[in-house]
Amino acid sequence: MAKLKTTDVAKATVRLAMSSTRSEEERLVQLFKEKEIYGTAVDIGGNLIQSIPKIIERAIIASRKTNVIKESHVYDGAVAGAARDAIMQVAANANGLNAGGKIAIARHQEHLSVCIFLSIGLLHLDDVVIGLAHRSVPDFTQDQN
């Protein structure tokens, strides 16, 4: 398998975050796995600012459970940092409003990407925002195979 670039992993993460159904998400996870991109996504909703710790925690737990990352403070920190960066990119738009969407995490070798895709609502006036962040992590792909 040819080595993929950071942008390839980022694109996969965005597609996962934008998936609208669980079956579409699972199909994308399998499709990306064939390319050695390991990914997962978590549905999120509510007041974004108040939910930041819970969103980061869910991103870490989902990444561990699906073997996107190893259970290690290095990988946990990478997911937490990238998730926080992605959230901060959209936080100004969501301040005080309800938001719903997904946070997705994908990794290929040393490339780790986190994307948050949200619909922010106030009555019938919805806004759509996306945040994307990247971290470099030690590659443990050989351990996975």
PDB file of C-alpha atoms in Angstrom:
ATOM      1  CA  MET A   1       0.000   0.000   0.000  1.00  0.00           C
ATOM      2  CA  ALA A   2       1.349   3.393  -0.987  1.00  0.00           C
ATOM      3  CA  LYS A   3       1.935   5.815   1.825  1.00  0.00           C
ATOM      4  CA  LEU A   4      -0.956   8.244   2.069  1.00  0.00           C
ATOM      5  CA  LYS A   5      -0.563  11.945   2.769  1.00  0.00           C
ATOM      6  CA  THR A   6      -1.972  14.055   5.565  1.00  0.00           C
ATOM      7  CA  THR A   7      -4.570  15.444   3.180  1.00  0.00           C
ATOM      8  CA  ASP A   8      -5.825  11.936   2.350  1.00  0.00           C
ATOM      9  CA  VAL A   9      -6.432  11.210   6.032  1.00  0.00           C
ATOM     10  CA  ALA A  10      -8.082  14.610   6.503  1.00  0.00           C
ATOM     11  CA  LYS A  11     -10.450  13.943   3.586  1.00  0.00           C
ATOM     12  CA  ALA A  12     -11.410  10.581   5.095  1.00  0.00           C
ATOM     13  CA  THR A  13     -12.087  12.233   8.442  1.00  0.00           C
ATOM     14  CA  VAL A  14     -14.303  14.886   6.858  1.00  0.00           C
ATOM     15  CA  ARG A  15     -16.293  12.235   4.978  1.00  0.00           C
ATOM     16  CA  LEU A  16     -16.807  10.264   8.199  1.00  0.00           C
ATOM     17  CA  ALA A  17     -17.919  13.356  10.109  1.00  0.00           C
ATOM     18  CA  MET A  18     -20.394  14.224   7.356  1.00  0.00           C
ATOM     19  CA  SER A  19     -21.953  10.751   7.170  1.00  0.00           C
ATOM     20  CA  SER A  20     -25.656  11.051   7.872  1.00  0.00           C
ATOM     21  CA  THR A  21     -26.502   7.494   8.944  1.00  0.00           C
ATOM     22  CA  ARG A  22     -24.829   4.803  11.013  1.00  0.00           C
ATOM     23  CA  SER A  23     -24.818   2.431   8.014  1.00  0.00           C
ATOM     24  CA  GLU A  24     -23.091   5.033   5.831  1.00  0.00           C
ATOM     25  CA  GLU A  25     -20.540   5.584   8.597  1.00  0.00           C
ATOM     26  CA  GLU A  26     -19.862   1.825   8.868  1.00  0.00           C
ATOM     27  CA  ARG A  27     -19.523   1.532   5.085  1.00  0.00           C
ATOM     28  CA  LEU A  28     -16.982   4.371   5.040  1.00  0.00           C
ATOM     29  CA  VAL A  29     -15.021   2.836   7.934  1.00  0.00           C
ATOM     30  CA  GLN A  30     -14.730  -0.422   5.949  1.00  0.00           C
ATOM     31  CA  LEU A  31     -13.827   1.408   2.743  1.00  0.00           C
ATOM     32  CA  PHE A  32     -11.080   3.385   4.476  1.00  0.00           C
ATOM     33  CA  LYS A  33      -9.801   0.291   6.295  1.00  0.00           C
ATOM     34  CA  GLU A  34      -8.991  -1.241   2.899  1.00  0.00           C
ATOM     35  CA  LYS A  35      -6.678   1.747   2.386  1.00  0.00           C
ATOM     36  CA  GLU A  36      -5.216   1.275   5.896  1.00  0.00           C
ATOM     37  CA  ILE A  37      -7.019   4.354   7.203  1.00  0.00           C
ATOM     38  CA  TYR A  38      -8.563   3.490  10.557  1.00  0.00           C
ATOM     39  CA  GLY A  39     -11.510   5.661  11.531  1.00  0.00           C
ATOM     40  CA  THR A  40     -14.465   6.163  13.814  1.00  0.00           C
ATOM     41  CA  ALA A  41     -17.119   8.786  14.508  1.00  0.00           C
ATOM     42  CA  VAL A  42     -19.309   9.801  17.438  1.00  0.00           C
ATOM     43  CA  ASP A  43     -22.647  11.633  17.369  1.00  0.00           C
ATOM     44  CA  ILE A  44     -22.697  14.757  19.518  1.00  0.00           C
ATOM     45  CA  GLY A  45     -25.297  17.339  20.438  1.00  0.00           C
ATOM     46  CA  GLY A  46     -26.340  20.008  22.899  1.00  0.00           C
ATOM     47  CA  ASN A  47     -24.650  23.179  24.055  1.00  0.00           C
ATOM     48  CA  LEU A  48     -21.208  22.907  22.436  1.00  0.00           C
ATOM     49  CA  ILE A  49     -19.288  25.062  24.907  1.00  0.00           C
ATOM     50  CA  GLN A  50     -20.618  23.234  27.971  1.00  0.00           C
ATOM     51  CA  SER A  51     -20.045  19.851  26.281  1.00  0.00           C
ATOM     52  CA  ILE A  52     -16.368  20.271  25.301  1.00  0.00           C
ATOM     53  CA  PRO A  53     -14.925  17.934  27.997  1.00  0.00           C
ATOM     54  CA  LYS A  54     -17.529  15.249  27.213  1.00  0.00           C
ATOM     55  CA  ILE A  55     -16.922  15.515  23.445  1.00  0.00           C
ATOM     56  CA  ILE A  56     -13.156  15.127  23.886  1.00  0.00           C
ATOM     57  CA  GLU A  57     -13.677  12.187  26.243  1.00  0.00           C
ATOM     58  CA  ARG A  58     -16.021  10.473  23.759  1.00  0.00           C
ATOM     59  CA  ALA A  59     -13.525  11.004  20.934  1.00  0.00           C
ATOM     60  CA  ILE A  60     -10.753   9.345  22.960  1.00  0.00           C
ATOM     61  CA  ILE A  61     -12.919   6.426  24.084  1.00  0.00           C
ATOM     62  CA  ALA A  62     -14.287   5.768  20.582  1.00  0.00           C
ATOM     63  CA  SER A  63     -10.765   5.894  19.135  1.00  0.00           C
ATOM     64  CA  ARG A  64      -9.524   3.355  21.672  1.00  0.00           C
ATOM     65  CA  LYS A  65     -12.506   0.997  21.268  1.00  0.00           C
ATOM     66  CA  THR A  66     -12.145   0.886  17.489  1.00  0.00           C
ATOM     67  CA  ASN A  67      -8.327   0.599  17.545  1.00  0.00           C
ATOM     68  CA  VAL A  68      -7.795   3.891  15.762  1.00  0.00           C
ATOM     69  CA  ILE A  69      -5.296   4.593  18.553  1.00  0.00           C
ATOM     70  CA  LYS A  70      -3.538   2.570  21.228  1.00  0.00           C
ATOM     71  CA  GLU A  71      -4.427   3.062  24.857  1.00  0.00           C
ATOM     72  CA  SER A  72      -1.549   5.367  25.729  1.00  0.00           C
ATOM     73  CA  HIS A  73      -1.202   8.915  26.977  1.00  0.00           C
ATOM     74  CA  VAL A  74       0.647   9.836  23.758  1.00  0.00           C
ATOM     75  CA  TYR A  75      -2.276   8.828  21.538  1.00  0.00           C
ATOM     76  CA  ASP A  76      -4.903  10.058  24.012  1.00  0.00           C
ATOM     77  CA  GLY A  77      -3.166  13.435  24.088  1.00  0.00           C
ATOM     78  CA  ALA A  78      -3.016  13.617  20.305  1.00  0.00           C
ATOM     79  CA  VAL A  79      -6.750  12.925  19.971  1.00  0.00           C
ATOM     80  CA  ALA A  80      -7.603  15.329  22.809  1.00  0.00           C
ATOM     81  CA  GLY A  81      -5.434  18.106  21.367  1.00  0.00           C
ATOM     82  CA  ALA A  82      -6.695  17.730  17.814  1.00  0.00           C
ATOM     83  CA  ALA A  83     -10.306  17.467  19.021  1.00  0.00           C
ATOM     84  CA  ARG A  84      -9.893  20.634  21.067  1.00  0.00           C
ATOM     85  CA  ASP A  85      -8.376  22.476  18.094  1.00  0.00           C
ATOM     86  CA  ALA A  86     -11.226  21.373  15.818  1.00  0.00           C
ATOM     87  CA  ILE A  87     -13.821  22.398  18.408  1.00  0.00           C
ATOM     88  CA  MET A  88     -12.208  25.815  18.886  1.00  0.00           C
ATOM     89  CA  GLN A  89     -12.462  26.432  15.134  1.00  0.00           C
ATOM     90  CA  VAL A  90     -16.264  26.209  15.357  1.00  0.00           C
ATOM     91  CA  ALA A  91     -16.843  27.393  18.934  1.00  0.00           C
ATOM     92  CA  ALA A  92     -17.411  31.067  18.109  1.00  0.00           C
ATOM     93  CA  ASN A  93     -20.319  30.167  15.822  1.00  0.00           C
ATOM     94  CA  ALA A  94     -21.886  27.887  18.429  1.00  0.00           C
ATOM     95  CA  ASN A  95     -21.535  30.099  21.501  1.00  0.00           C
ATOM     96  CA  GLY A  96     -24.723  29.756  23.539  1.00  0.00           C
ATOM     97  CA  LEU A  97     -26.583  27.804  20.857  1.00  0.00           C
ATOM     98  CA  ASN A  98     -27.535  24.165  20.476  1.00  0.00           C
ATOM     99  CA  ALA A  99     -25.497  22.138  18.029  1.00  0.00           C
ATOM    100  CA  GLY A 100     -25.765  18.626  16.654  1.00  0.00           C
ATOM    101  CA  GLY A 101     -23.478  16.584  14.464  1.00  0.00           C
ATOM    102  CA  LYS A 102     -20.439  14.327  14.608  1.00  0.00           C
ATOM    103  CA  ILE A 103     -16.832  14.262  15.590  1.00  0.00           C
ATOM    104  CA  ALA A 104     -14.715  11.857  13.536  1.00  0.00           C
ATOM    105  CA  ILE A 105     -11.194  10.553  14.065  1.00  0.00           C
ATOM    106  CA  ALA A 106      -9.029   8.846  11.448  1.00  0.00           C
ATOM    107  CA  ARG A 107      -5.438   7.612  11.397  1.00  0.00           C
ATOM    108  CA  HIS A 108      -3.072   6.267   8.768  1.00  0.00           C
ATOM    109  CA  GLN A 109       0.368   5.375  10.083  1.00  0.00           C
ATOM    110  CA  GLU A 110       1.629   8.555  11.778  1.00  0.00           C
ATOM    111  CA  HIS A 111      -1.154  10.838  10.513  1.00  0.00           C
ATOM    112  CA  LEU A 112      -4.064  11.469  12.897  1.00  0.00           C
ATOM    113  CA  SER A 113      -6.929  13.757  11.933  1.00  0.00           C
ATOM    114  CA  VAL A 114     -10.011  14.940  13.829  1.00  0.00           C
ATOM    115  CA  CYS A 115     -13.018  16.627  12.218  1.00  0.00           C
ATOM    116  CA  ILE A 116     -16.109  18.104  13.831  1.00  0.00           C
ATOM    117  CA  PHE A 117     -19.146  18.739  11.622  1.00  0.00           C
ATOM    118  CA  LEU A 118     -22.108  20.520  13.203  1.00  0.00           C
ATOM    119  CA  SER A 119     -25.457  22.035  12.472  1.00  0.00           C
ATOM    120  CA  ILE A 120     -26.052  24.956  14.817  1.00  0.00           C
ATOM    121  CA  GLY A 121     -29.639  25.948  15.296  1.00  0.00           C
ATOM    122  CA  LEU A 122     -31.632  28.896  16.464  1.00  0.00           C
ATOM    123  CA  LEU A 123     -35.291  28.320  15.662  1.00  0.00           C
ATOM    124  CA  HIS A 124     -35.323  27.560  11.927  1.00  0.00           C
ATOM    125  CA  LEU A 125     -32.086  29.459  11.204  1.00  0.00           C
ATOM    126  CA  ASP A 126     -29.494  26.701  10.981  1.00  0.00           C
ATOM    127  CA  ASP A 127     -25.815  27.261  10.361  1.00  0.00           C
ATOM    128  CA  VAL A 128     -23.328  24.565   9.341  1.00  0.00           C
ATOM    129  CA  VAL A 129     -19.729  24.582  10.567  1.00  0.00           C
ATOM    130  CA  ILE A 130     -16.717  22.325  10.209  1.00  0.00           C
ATOM    131  CA  GLY A 131     -13.442  22.175  12.129  1.00  0.00           C
ATOM    132  CA  LEU A 132     -10.413  20.067  11.230  1.00  0.00           C
ATOM    133  CA  ALA A 133      -7.150  19.403  13.055  1.00  0.00           C
ATOM    134  CA  HIS A 134      -4.153  17.110  12.601  1.00  0.00           C
ATOM    135  CA  ARG A 135      -1.506  15.549  14.815  1.00  0.00           C
ATOM    136  CA  SER A 136       1.500  13.352  14.141  1.00  0.00           C
ATOM    137  CA  VAL A 137       1.686  10.209  16.255  1.00  0.00           C
ATOM    138  CA  PRO A 138       4.028   7.208  16.387  1.00  0.00           C
ATOM    139  CA  ASP A 139       3.057   4.603  13.787  1.00  0.00           C
ATOM    140  CA  PHE A 140       1.905   1.285  15.256  1.00  0.00           C
ATOM    141  CA  THR A 141       0.397  -0.117  12.055  1.00  0.00           C
ATOM    142  CA  GLN A 142       2.660  -3.184  12.043  1.00  0.00           C
ATOM    143  CA  ASP A 143       1.321  -4.073  15.502  1.00  0.00           C
ATOM    144  CA  GLN A 144      -2.257  -3.985  14.142  1.00  0.00           C
ATOM    145  CA  ASN A 145      -1.721  -6.452  11.292  1.00  0.00           C
TER     146      ASN A 145
END
